[in-house]
Amino acid sequence: MADEQTQDNQLPEVSAEVEAAGGELDARIQVLEEELAVAQDKALRMAADLQNVRRRAEQDVEKAHKFALEKFAVDLLPVVDSLERGLELSSPDDESIKAVREGMELTLKLFQDTLKRHQLEAVDPEGAPFNPEHHQAMAMQESTQAEPNSVLKVFQKGYLLNGRLLRPAMVVVSKAPAEAPPSIDEQA
C-alpha cells in the first residue's frame, strides 16, 4: 500500500508538470501563429510590391514606344508648316510655278500621310470652341458672326502624338462685340 500512496502522490505532481508544459506549449503555439501571420503579411506585401513594379515598368516601356518619335516629330513640324505656307502664298493660276506647286502639294501630302501613319494628327480648330488644352490664344478679336470664345483664325496648326499634345495650335479667339456707349440725348 505504501507503493500505491507514493504513486497517488506522484500523479498530481506529474499532472501539474503536464499542465504547466501544456500552458507553455499553448503560449509557444500562440507566438508562432502570430509570427506566421506577420510573415504571411510580409510575403503578400512583397508580392504586391513586385507586381506594382512590374506593371510600372511595362507602362514605362509602352510609353517609351508610343512617344519615341516625339522629338523627331517636333523637328519635322516646321517643314510641314513651311510647305503649307508656300502653298498658301503661291497662286494656283500662275503657269510659271505650276510644276513647283504640284511638287510641293505632293511633298506635303506625303509628309501628312507619314505623320498619320505614326499617329501624329493635326489640330486645326478653325470655327471650333477655344480649348486651352489644345490651343494657344495669340489674340482676341470682336466678332458678330462667331460665338464668343470660338476660334476665328489659325496662325499655326497644332499637333497631337497618340493623343498627347506636341504643339498647341496658335489661334485668334472671338469675343463679344463691345456694347456701344449709350447716346446722350442733348435736346432733352
Short mmCIF file of N, CA and C in Angstrom, two decimals:
data_model
loop_
_atom_site.label_atom_id
_atom_site.label_comp_id
_atom_site.label_asym_id
_atom_site.label_seq_id
_atom_site.Cartn_x
_atom_site.Cartn_y
_atom_site.Cartn_z
N MET A 1 0.78 -1.17 0.00
CA MET A 1 0.00 0.00 0.00
C MET A 1 0.83 1.25 0.00
N ALA A 2 1.91 1.15 0.54
CA ALA A 2 2.79 2.29 0.57
C ALA A 2 3.16 2.68 -0.84
N ASP A 3 3.31 1.68 -1.71
CA ASP A 3 3.64 1.97 -3.10
C ASP A 3 2.49 2.72 -3.77
N GLU A 4 1.26 2.33 -3.43
CA GLU A 4 0.10 2.98 -4.04
C GLU A 4 0.01 4.44 -3.60
N GLN A 5 0.30 4.69 -2.32
CA GLN A 5 0.24 6.05 -1.83
C GLN A 5 1.33 6.90 -2.49
N THR A 6 2.47 6.34 -2.74
CA THR A 6 3.56 7.05 -3.39
C THR A 6 3.16 7.39 -4.83
N GLN A 7 2.51 6.42 -5.49
CA GLN A 7 2.07 6.66 -6.87
C GLN A 7 0.99 7.74 -6.89
N ASP A 8 0.04 7.71 -5.92
CA ASP A 8 -1.01 8.72 -5.87
C ASP A 8 -0.42 10.10 -5.63
N ASN A 9 0.62 10.18 -4.83
CA ASN A 9 1.27 11.47 -4.56
C ASN A 9 2.03 11.96 -5.80
N GLN A 10 2.58 11.06 -6.56
CA GLN A 10 3.35 11.44 -7.75
C GLN A 10 2.45 11.88 -8.90
N LEU A 11 1.23 11.31 -9.00
CA LEU A 11 0.32 11.63 -10.09
C LEU A 11 -0.05 13.12 -10.11
N PRO A 12 -0.41 13.72 -8.99
CA PRO A 12 -0.72 15.15 -9.04
C PRO A 12 0.50 15.97 -9.45
N GLU A 13 1.68 15.56 -9.05
CA GLU A 13 2.88 16.30 -9.44
C GLU A 13 3.11 16.19 -10.95
N VAL A 14 2.92 14.99 -11.50
CA VAL A 14 3.10 14.76 -12.93
C VAL A 14 2.04 15.53 -13.71
N SER A 15 0.80 15.47 -13.26
CA SER A 15 -0.25 16.17 -13.99
C SER A 15 -0.04 17.69 -13.91
N ALA A 16 0.49 18.20 -12.81
CA ALA A 16 0.80 19.62 -12.70
C ALA A 16 1.92 19.99 -13.68
N GLU A 17 2.91 19.10 -13.79
CA GLU A 17 4.00 19.35 -14.74
C GLU A 17 3.48 19.32 -16.17
N VAL A 18 2.57 18.37 -16.47
CA VAL A 18 1.99 18.26 -17.82
C VAL A 18 1.16 19.51 -18.12
N GLU A 19 0.39 19.97 -17.15
CA GLU A 19 -0.41 21.17 -17.35
C GLU A 19 0.49 22.40 -17.55
N ALA A 20 1.55 22.47 -16.79
CA ALA A 20 2.48 23.60 -16.94
C ALA A 20 3.14 23.54 -18.31
N ALA A 21 3.55 22.35 -18.73
CA ALA A 21 4.17 22.19 -20.05
C ALA A 21 3.14 22.49 -21.13
N GLY A 22 1.89 22.08 -20.93
CA GLY A 22 0.81 22.36 -21.90
C GLY A 22 0.58 23.86 -22.03
N GLY A 23 0.61 24.59 -20.93
CA GLY A 23 0.44 26.04 -20.94
C GLY A 23 1.58 26.71 -21.69
N GLU A 24 2.80 26.22 -21.45
CA GLU A 24 3.95 26.76 -22.18
C GLU A 24 3.84 26.48 -23.67
N LEU A 25 3.36 25.26 -24.01
CA LEU A 25 3.18 24.90 -25.42
C LEU A 25 2.10 25.77 -26.06
N ASP A 26 1.01 26.01 -25.34
CA ASP A 26 -0.05 26.88 -25.87
C ASP A 26 0.49 28.29 -26.12
N ALA A 27 1.28 28.78 -25.17
CA ALA A 27 1.86 30.12 -25.33
C ALA A 27 2.81 30.13 -26.53
N ARG A 28 3.62 29.10 -26.65
CA ARG A 28 4.56 28.99 -27.77
C ARG A 28 3.82 28.90 -29.11
N ILE A 29 2.73 28.13 -29.12
CA ILE A 29 1.91 28.00 -30.33
C ILE A 29 1.34 29.36 -30.71
N GLN A 30 0.85 30.09 -29.73
CA GLN A 30 0.29 31.43 -29.97
C GLN A 30 1.34 32.35 -30.57
N VAL A 31 2.55 32.34 -30.00
CA VAL A 31 3.63 33.18 -30.51
C VAL A 31 3.98 32.78 -31.94
N LEU A 32 4.08 31.50 -32.22
CA LEU A 32 4.41 31.03 -33.56
C LEU A 32 3.32 31.38 -34.57
N GLU A 33 2.06 31.30 -34.16
CA GLU A 33 0.96 31.66 -35.05
C GLU A 33 1.03 33.16 -35.39
N GLU A 34 1.35 33.99 -34.40
CA GLU A 34 1.48 35.42 -34.64
C GLU A 34 2.64 35.71 -35.60
N GLU A 35 3.77 35.02 -35.38
CA GLU A 35 4.92 35.19 -36.27
C GLU A 35 4.58 34.74 -37.69
N LEU A 36 3.81 33.65 -37.82
CA LEU A 36 3.39 33.15 -39.12
C LEU A 36 2.49 34.18 -39.82
N ALA A 37 1.57 34.78 -39.09
CA ALA A 37 0.68 35.79 -39.66
C ALA A 37 1.48 37.00 -40.16
N VAL A 38 2.46 37.43 -39.37
CA VAL A 38 3.30 38.55 -39.77
C VAL A 38 4.10 38.19 -41.03
N ALA A 39 4.66 36.98 -41.06
CA ALA A 39 5.43 36.54 -42.22
C ALA A 39 4.55 36.45 -43.47
N GLN A 40 3.33 35.95 -43.31
CA GLN A 40 2.42 35.87 -44.45
C GLN A 40 2.05 37.27 -44.95
N ASP A 41 1.83 38.18 -44.04
CA ASP A 41 1.51 39.56 -44.41
C ASP A 41 2.68 40.18 -45.18
N LYS A 42 3.89 39.97 -44.69
CA LYS A 42 5.08 40.50 -45.39
C LYS A 42 5.20 39.90 -46.78
N ALA A 43 4.95 38.60 -46.90
CA ALA A 43 5.04 37.94 -48.20
C ALA A 43 4.01 38.52 -49.17
N LEU A 44 2.78 38.75 -48.70
CA LEU A 44 1.75 39.32 -49.56
C LEU A 44 2.13 40.74 -50.00
N ARG A 45 2.65 41.52 -49.07
CA ARG A 45 3.06 42.89 -49.40
C ARG A 45 4.20 42.88 -50.42
N MET A 46 5.16 41.99 -50.24
CA MET A 46 6.28 41.90 -51.18
C MET A 46 5.78 41.50 -52.57
N ALA A 47 4.84 40.55 -52.62
CA ALA A 47 4.29 40.12 -53.91
C ALA A 47 3.54 41.28 -54.58
N ALA A 48 2.78 42.05 -53.79
CA ALA A 48 2.05 43.19 -54.34
C ALA A 48 3.03 44.26 -54.84
N ASP A 49 4.08 44.52 -54.07
CA ASP A 49 5.09 45.49 -54.50
C ASP A 49 5.77 45.05 -55.80
N LEU A 50 6.09 43.79 -55.88
CA LEU A 50 6.72 43.25 -57.09
C LEU A 50 5.79 43.40 -58.29
N GLN A 51 4.51 43.11 -58.09
CA GLN A 51 3.54 43.24 -59.17
C GLN A 51 3.42 44.71 -59.60
N ASN A 52 3.42 45.64 -58.64
CA ASN A 52 3.36 47.07 -58.97
C ASN A 52 4.59 47.51 -59.75
N VAL A 53 5.75 47.06 -59.36
CA VAL A 53 6.99 47.42 -60.07
C VAL A 53 6.94 46.88 -61.49
N ARG A 54 6.47 45.65 -61.65
CA ARG A 54 6.37 45.06 -62.99
C ARG A 54 5.41 45.86 -63.87
N ARG A 55 4.24 46.20 -63.30
CA ARG A 55 3.24 46.95 -64.06
C ARG A 55 3.77 48.33 -64.45
N ARG A 56 4.46 49.01 -63.51
CA ARG A 56 5.03 50.32 -63.81
C ARG A 56 6.09 50.23 -64.91
N ALA A 57 6.90 49.20 -64.84
CA ALA A 57 7.94 49.01 -65.86
C ALA A 57 7.31 48.76 -67.23
N GLU A 58 6.24 47.97 -67.27
CA GLU A 58 5.55 47.72 -68.54
C GLU A 58 4.95 49.01 -69.09
N GLN A 59 4.36 49.83 -68.21
CA GLN A 59 3.78 51.10 -68.64
C GLN A 59 4.87 52.04 -69.17
N ASP A 60 6.01 52.06 -68.49
CA ASP A 60 7.11 52.91 -68.95
C ASP A 60 7.61 52.48 -70.33
N VAL A 61 7.72 51.19 -70.54
CA VAL A 61 8.17 50.69 -71.84
C VAL A 61 7.14 51.02 -72.91
N GLU A 62 5.85 50.87 -72.57
CA GLU A 62 4.79 51.18 -73.52
C GLU A 62 4.82 52.66 -73.89
N LYS A 63 5.00 53.54 -72.90
CA LYS A 63 5.07 54.98 -73.18
C LYS A 63 6.31 55.31 -74.01
N ALA A 64 7.41 54.64 -73.71
CA ALA A 64 8.64 54.89 -74.47
C ALA A 64 8.43 54.53 -75.94
N HIS A 65 7.75 53.41 -76.20
CA HIS A 65 7.47 53.03 -77.59
C HIS A 65 6.50 54.00 -78.24
N LYS A 66 5.49 54.40 -77.47
CA LYS A 66 4.43 55.26 -78.00
C LYS A 66 4.95 56.65 -78.36
N PHE A 67 5.84 57.19 -77.52
CA PHE A 67 6.27 58.57 -77.69
C PHE A 67 7.75 58.70 -78.07
N ALA A 68 8.31 57.65 -78.63
CA ALA A 68 9.72 57.68 -79.02
C ALA A 68 9.98 58.69 -80.13
N LEU A 69 9.00 58.93 -80.96
CA LEU A 69 9.17 59.84 -82.10
C LEU A 69 8.92 61.29 -81.75
N GLU A 70 8.66 61.60 -80.49
CA GLU A 70 8.24 62.94 -80.11
C GLU A 70 9.23 64.02 -80.54
N LYS A 71 10.48 63.89 -80.19
CA LYS A 71 11.48 64.91 -80.55
C LYS A 71 11.66 65.02 -82.06
N PHE A 72 11.71 63.87 -82.71
CA PHE A 72 11.87 63.86 -84.16
C PHE A 72 10.68 64.53 -84.84
N ALA A 73 9.48 64.23 -84.37
CA ALA A 73 8.27 64.81 -84.96
C ALA A 73 8.24 66.32 -84.75
N VAL A 74 8.62 66.78 -83.57
CA VAL A 74 8.65 68.22 -83.30
C VAL A 74 9.62 68.91 -84.25
N ASP A 75 10.72 68.27 -84.57
CA ASP A 75 11.69 68.85 -85.50
C ASP A 75 11.17 68.89 -86.94
N LEU A 76 10.25 67.98 -87.30
CA LEU A 76 9.72 67.95 -88.67
C LEU A 76 8.54 68.90 -88.88
N LEU A 77 7.89 69.30 -87.82
CA LEU A 77 6.70 70.15 -87.96
C LEU A 77 6.97 71.48 -88.67
N PRO A 78 8.10 72.14 -88.43
CA PRO A 78 8.36 73.38 -89.18
C PRO A 78 8.46 73.15 -90.70
N VAL A 79 8.89 71.97 -91.11
CA VAL A 79 8.97 71.67 -92.54
C VAL A 79 7.56 71.60 -93.12
N VAL A 80 6.65 70.94 -92.41
CA VAL A 80 5.26 70.87 -92.85
C VAL A 80 4.66 72.27 -92.90
N ASP A 81 4.93 73.06 -91.85
CA ASP A 81 4.41 74.44 -91.82
C ASP A 81 4.91 75.24 -93.02
N SER A 82 6.18 75.09 -93.35
CA SER A 82 6.75 75.84 -94.48
C SER A 82 6.11 75.42 -95.80
N LEU A 83 5.89 74.15 -95.99
CA LEU A 83 5.23 73.69 -97.21
C LEU A 83 3.81 74.24 -97.30
N GLU A 84 3.09 74.23 -96.18
CA GLU A 84 1.72 74.77 -96.19
C GLU A 84 1.71 76.26 -96.50
N ARG A 85 2.64 77.01 -95.89
CA ARG A 85 2.72 78.46 -96.15
C ARG A 85 3.09 78.74 -97.61
N GLY A 86 4.01 77.95 -98.12
CA GLY A 86 4.40 78.12 -99.52
C GLY A 86 3.21 77.91 -100.44
N LEU A 87 2.39 76.91 -100.15
CA LEU A 87 1.21 76.67 -100.97
C LEU A 87 0.18 77.79 -100.81
N GLU A 88 0.04 78.32 -99.60
CA GLU A 88 -0.90 79.42 -99.37
C GLU A 88 -0.49 80.66 -100.14
N LEU A 89 0.80 80.92 -100.18
CA LEU A 89 1.29 82.16 -100.80
C LEU A 89 1.46 82.07 -102.31
N SER A 90 1.49 80.86 -102.84
CA SER A 90 1.66 80.74 -104.30
C SER A 90 0.28 80.64 -104.95
N SER A 91 0.19 81.18 -106.13
CA SER A 91 -1.09 81.20 -106.86
C SER A 91 -1.25 79.93 -107.68
N PRO A 92 -2.38 79.26 -107.55
CA PRO A 92 -2.59 78.05 -108.35
C PRO A 92 -2.79 78.36 -109.84
N ASP A 93 -3.06 79.62 -110.16
CA ASP A 93 -3.30 80.01 -111.56
C ASP A 93 -2.02 80.40 -112.30
N ASP A 94 -0.94 80.62 -111.60
CA ASP A 94 0.32 81.05 -112.21
C ASP A 94 0.97 79.86 -112.91
N GLU A 95 1.03 79.91 -114.24
CA GLU A 95 1.58 78.81 -115.04
C GLU A 95 3.08 78.62 -114.84
N SER A 96 3.80 79.68 -114.50
CA SER A 96 5.25 79.57 -114.37
C SER A 96 5.67 78.75 -113.14
N ILE A 97 4.83 78.66 -112.14
CA ILE A 97 5.19 77.89 -110.94
C ILE A 97 4.27 76.67 -110.73
N LYS A 98 3.51 76.34 -111.76
CA LYS A 98 2.55 75.24 -111.62
C LYS A 98 3.24 73.93 -111.26
N ALA A 99 4.35 73.61 -111.90
CA ALA A 99 5.05 72.35 -111.64
C ALA A 99 5.64 72.34 -110.21
N VAL A 100 6.19 73.49 -109.82
CA VAL A 100 6.75 73.59 -108.46
C VAL A 100 5.64 73.43 -107.43
N ARG A 101 4.51 74.07 -107.68
CA ARG A 101 3.37 73.98 -106.76
C ARG A 101 2.87 72.54 -106.66
N GLU A 102 2.77 71.84 -107.78
CA GLU A 102 2.33 70.43 -107.76
C GLU A 102 3.31 69.58 -106.95
N GLY A 103 4.60 69.85 -107.12
CA GLY A 103 5.60 69.12 -106.36
C GLY A 103 5.47 69.39 -104.86
N MET A 104 5.20 70.64 -104.51
CA MET A 104 5.01 70.99 -103.10
C MET A 104 3.76 70.31 -102.53
N GLU A 105 2.69 70.25 -103.31
CA GLU A 105 1.46 69.59 -102.87
C GLU A 105 1.69 68.11 -102.63
N LEU A 106 2.41 67.47 -103.56
CA LEU A 106 2.70 66.04 -103.40
C LEU A 106 3.61 65.79 -102.20
N THR A 107 4.60 66.65 -102.03
CA THR A 107 5.51 66.51 -100.87
C THR A 107 4.75 66.69 -99.57
N LEU A 108 3.87 67.69 -99.53
CA LEU A 108 3.06 67.93 -98.32
C LEU A 108 2.15 66.75 -98.04
N LYS A 109 1.51 66.21 -99.08
CA LYS A 109 0.64 65.05 -98.89
C LYS A 109 1.44 63.85 -98.37
N LEU A 110 2.62 63.65 -98.91
CA LEU A 110 3.48 62.55 -98.45
C LEU A 110 3.84 62.74 -96.97
N PHE A 111 4.20 63.97 -96.60
CA PHE A 111 4.51 64.28 -95.20
C PHE A 111 3.31 64.00 -94.30
N GLN A 112 2.13 64.49 -94.71
CA GLN A 112 0.93 64.32 -93.89
C GLN A 112 0.56 62.84 -93.74
N ASP A 113 0.69 62.07 -94.82
CA ASP A 113 0.40 60.63 -94.74
C ASP A 113 1.38 59.93 -93.80
N THR A 114 2.64 60.33 -93.86
CA THR A 114 3.65 59.74 -92.97
C THR A 114 3.35 60.08 -91.52
N LEU A 115 2.96 61.32 -91.26
CA LEU A 115 2.62 61.73 -89.89
C LEU A 115 1.42 60.93 -89.37
N LYS A 116 0.40 60.74 -90.21
CA LYS A 116 -0.77 59.96 -89.79
C LYS A 116 -0.39 58.52 -89.49
N ARG A 117 0.48 57.97 -90.31
CA ARG A 117 0.90 56.58 -90.13
C ARG A 117 1.58 56.38 -88.78
N HIS A 118 2.19 57.43 -88.26
CA HIS A 118 2.88 57.36 -86.97
C HIS A 118 2.07 58.03 -85.85
N GLN A 119 0.74 58.05 -86.02
CA GLN A 119 -0.21 58.55 -85.02
C GLN A 119 -0.01 60.02 -84.65
N LEU A 120 0.41 60.81 -85.59
CA LEU A 120 0.55 62.25 -85.41
C LEU A 120 -0.63 62.89 -86.13
N GLU A 121 -1.47 63.60 -85.39
CA GLU A 121 -2.63 64.21 -86.04
C GLU A 121 -2.62 65.72 -85.84
N ALA A 122 -3.09 66.40 -86.87
CA ALA A 122 -3.11 67.86 -86.84
C ALA A 122 -4.31 68.36 -86.05
N VAL A 123 -4.12 69.48 -85.36
CA VAL A 123 -5.20 70.17 -84.66
C VAL A 123 -5.43 71.47 -85.41
N ASP A 124 -6.50 71.49 -86.20
CA ASP A 124 -6.85 72.67 -86.99
C ASP A 124 -8.26 73.09 -86.57
N PRO A 125 -8.36 73.92 -85.53
CA PRO A 125 -9.64 74.16 -84.87
C PRO A 125 -10.48 75.31 -85.41
N GLU A 126 -10.27 75.75 -86.62
CA GLU A 126 -10.99 76.93 -87.11
C GLU A 126 -12.50 76.72 -86.99
N GLY A 127 -13.17 77.67 -86.31
CA GLY A 127 -14.61 77.60 -86.11
C GLY A 127 -15.03 76.81 -84.88
N ALA A 128 -14.11 76.09 -84.28
CA ALA A 128 -14.42 75.28 -83.10
C ALA A 128 -14.31 76.12 -81.83
N PRO A 129 -14.90 75.67 -80.74
CA PRO A 129 -14.73 76.40 -79.47
C PRO A 129 -13.27 76.36 -79.02
N PHE A 130 -12.85 77.42 -78.37
CA PHE A 130 -11.47 77.51 -77.88
C PHE A 130 -11.26 76.48 -76.78
N ASN A 131 -10.20 75.70 -76.89
CA ASN A 131 -9.84 74.69 -75.90
C ASN A 131 -8.42 74.99 -75.42
N PRO A 132 -8.27 75.50 -74.19
CA PRO A 132 -6.93 75.88 -73.73
C PRO A 132 -5.97 74.70 -73.61
N GLU A 133 -6.49 73.48 -73.62
CA GLU A 133 -5.59 72.31 -73.55
C GLU A 133 -4.92 72.03 -74.89
N HIS A 134 -5.55 72.47 -76.00
CA HIS A 134 -5.00 72.20 -77.33
C HIS A 134 -4.70 73.47 -78.14
N HIS A 135 -5.16 74.62 -77.64
CA HIS A 135 -4.99 75.86 -78.41
C HIS A 135 -4.25 76.90 -77.57
N GLN A 136 -3.50 77.73 -78.25
CA GLN A 136 -2.82 78.85 -77.61
C GLN A 136 -3.37 80.12 -78.25
N ALA A 137 -4.05 80.95 -77.44
CA ALA A 137 -4.64 82.18 -77.96
C ALA A 137 -3.55 83.21 -78.19
N MET A 138 -3.44 83.67 -79.42
CA MET A 138 -2.45 84.68 -79.76
C MET A 138 -3.06 86.08 -79.71
N ALA A 139 -4.38 86.13 -79.96
CA ALA A 139 -5.07 87.42 -79.94
C ALA A 139 -6.56 87.15 -79.78
N MET A 140 -7.27 88.22 -79.38
CA MET A 140 -8.73 88.15 -79.30
C MET A 140 -9.28 89.22 -80.24
N GLN A 141 -10.38 88.88 -80.89
CA GLN A 141 -10.95 89.79 -81.87
C GLN A 141 -12.47 89.80 -81.70
N GLU A 142 -13.05 90.99 -81.74
CA GLU A 142 -14.50 91.10 -81.65
C GLU A 142 -15.12 90.54 -82.92
N SER A 143 -16.25 89.82 -82.74
CA SER A 143 -16.91 89.24 -83.90
C SER A 143 -18.40 89.13 -83.64
N THR A 144 -19.18 89.50 -84.63
CA THR A 144 -20.63 89.35 -84.52
C THR A 144 -21.08 88.05 -85.19
N GLN A 145 -20.26 87.49 -86.07
CA GLN A 145 -20.62 86.26 -86.78
C GLN A 145 -20.33 85.01 -85.96
N ALA A 146 -19.32 85.02 -85.13
CA ALA A 146 -18.90 83.82 -84.40
C ALA A 146 -19.31 83.92 -82.93
N GLU A 147 -19.51 82.77 -82.35
CA GLU A 147 -19.80 82.69 -80.91
C GLU A 147 -18.58 83.20 -80.13
N PRO A 148 -18.80 83.84 -79.00
CA PRO A 148 -17.65 84.23 -78.16
C PRO A 148 -16.85 82.99 -77.74
N ASN A 149 -15.55 83.15 -77.64
CA ASN A 149 -14.61 82.07 -77.28
C ASN A 149 -14.56 80.96 -78.31
N SER A 150 -14.74 81.29 -79.57
CA SER A 150 -14.53 80.30 -80.62
C SER A 150 -13.34 80.76 -81.47
N VAL A 151 -12.76 79.83 -82.18
CA VAL A 151 -11.55 80.11 -82.96
C VAL A 151 -11.95 80.76 -84.29
N LEU A 152 -11.43 81.98 -84.52
CA LEU A 152 -11.71 82.70 -85.77
C LEU A 152 -10.68 82.36 -86.85
N LYS A 153 -9.43 82.29 -86.46
CA LYS A 153 -8.34 82.09 -87.42
C LYS A 153 -7.26 81.24 -86.77
N VAL A 154 -6.60 80.42 -87.58
CA VAL A 154 -5.50 79.58 -87.09
C VAL A 154 -4.21 80.10 -87.72
N PHE A 155 -3.30 80.60 -86.87
CA PHE A 155 -1.98 81.03 -87.36
C PHE A 155 -1.11 79.83 -87.69
N GLN A 156 -1.14 78.85 -86.80
CA GLN A 156 -0.29 77.67 -86.94
C GLN A 156 -1.03 76.47 -86.37
N LYS A 157 -1.09 75.38 -87.14
CA LYS A 157 -1.77 74.18 -86.67
C LYS A 157 -1.03 73.59 -85.47
N GLY A 158 -1.79 72.93 -84.63
CA GLY A 158 -1.20 72.19 -83.53
C GLY A 158 -1.12 70.72 -83.92
N TYR A 159 -0.43 69.93 -83.10
CA TYR A 159 -0.31 68.50 -83.40
C TYR A 159 -0.38 67.68 -82.12
N LEU A 160 -1.00 66.50 -82.24
CA LEU A 160 -1.09 65.53 -81.16
C LEU A 160 -0.34 64.27 -81.58
N LEU A 161 0.39 63.67 -80.65
CA LEU A 161 1.06 62.39 -80.89
C LEU A 161 0.43 61.38 -79.95
N ASN A 162 -0.30 60.42 -80.51
CA ASN A 162 -1.02 59.41 -79.72
C ASN A 162 -1.89 60.07 -78.65
N GLY A 163 -2.53 61.16 -79.00
CA GLY A 163 -3.42 61.84 -78.06
C GLY A 163 -2.73 62.83 -77.13
N ARG A 164 -1.42 62.86 -77.10
CA ARG A 164 -0.67 63.79 -76.25
C ARG A 164 -0.30 65.02 -77.08
N LEU A 165 -0.49 66.19 -76.50
CA LEU A 165 -0.22 67.43 -77.20
C LEU A 165 1.28 67.59 -77.46
N LEU A 166 1.62 67.73 -78.74
CA LEU A 166 3.01 68.00 -79.12
C LEU A 166 3.24 69.50 -79.24
N ARG A 167 2.28 70.16 -79.90
CA ARG A 167 2.38 71.59 -80.11
C ARG A 167 0.96 72.15 -80.16
N PRO A 168 0.68 73.20 -79.39
CA PRO A 168 -0.68 73.77 -79.43
C PRO A 168 -0.90 74.55 -80.72
N ALA A 169 -2.15 74.62 -81.13
CA ALA A 169 -2.50 75.44 -82.30
C ALA A 169 -2.51 76.90 -81.86
N MET A 170 -1.88 77.75 -82.65
CA MET A 170 -1.86 79.18 -82.35
C MET A 170 -3.04 79.82 -83.06
N VAL A 171 -3.94 80.44 -82.28
CA VAL A 171 -5.22 80.87 -82.83
C VAL A 171 -5.61 82.28 -82.40
N VAL A 172 -6.57 82.84 -83.15
CA VAL A 172 -7.24 84.08 -82.79
C VAL A 172 -8.61 83.67 -82.27
N VAL A 173 -8.97 84.18 -81.10
CA VAL A 173 -10.22 83.80 -80.45
C VAL A 173 -11.21 84.95 -80.53
N SER A 174 -12.47 84.61 -80.75
CA SER A 174 -13.50 85.64 -80.86
C SER A 174 -13.97 86.07 -79.47
N LYS A 175 -14.42 87.32 -79.42
CA LYS A 175 -15.04 87.81 -78.20
C LYS A 175 -16.27 88.61 -78.61
N ALA A 176 -17.16 88.78 -77.68
CA ALA A 176 -18.39 89.51 -77.97
C ALA A 176 -18.06 90.96 -78.27
N PRO A 177 -18.78 91.56 -79.21
CA PRO A 177 -18.50 92.97 -79.51
C PRO A 177 -18.80 93.85 -78.30
N ALA A 178 -18.02 94.88 -78.17
CA ALA A 178 -18.21 95.80 -77.05
C ALA A 178 -19.52 96.54 -77.28
N GLU A 179 -20.25 96.70 -76.22
CA GLU A 179 -21.54 97.39 -76.34
C GLU A 179 -21.28 98.88 -76.57
N ALA A 180 -22.08 99.46 -77.43
CA ALA A 180 -21.94 100.87 -77.74
C ALA A 180 -22.35 101.68 -76.51
N PRO A 181 -21.61 102.73 -76.20
CA PRO A 181 -22.00 103.54 -75.05
C PRO A 181 -23.35 104.19 -75.30
N PRO A 182 -24.16 104.33 -74.28
CA PRO A 182 -25.48 104.93 -74.50
C PRO A 182 -25.32 106.36 -75.02
N SER A 183 -26.14 106.68 -76.01
CA SER A 183 -26.05 108.02 -76.57
C SER A 183 -26.79 109.00 -75.66
N ILE A 184 -26.27 110.16 -75.59
CA ILE A 184 -26.85 111.20 -74.73
C ILE A 184 -27.75 112.05 -75.61
N ASP A 185 -28.96 112.17 -75.23
CA ASP A 185 -29.91 113.00 -75.97
C ASP A 185 -29.73 114.43 -75.51
N GLU A 186 -29.09 115.22 -76.36
CA GLU A 186 -28.75 116.58 -75.97
C GLU A 186 -29.95 117.51 -76.02
N GLN A 187 -30.99 117.15 -76.74
CA GLN A 187 -32.15 118.04 -76.84
C GLN A 187 -33.11 117.89 -75.67
N ALA A 188 -32.94 116.94 -74.86
CA ALA A 188 -33.88 116.72 -73.75
C ALA A 188 -33.82 117.72 -72.68
#
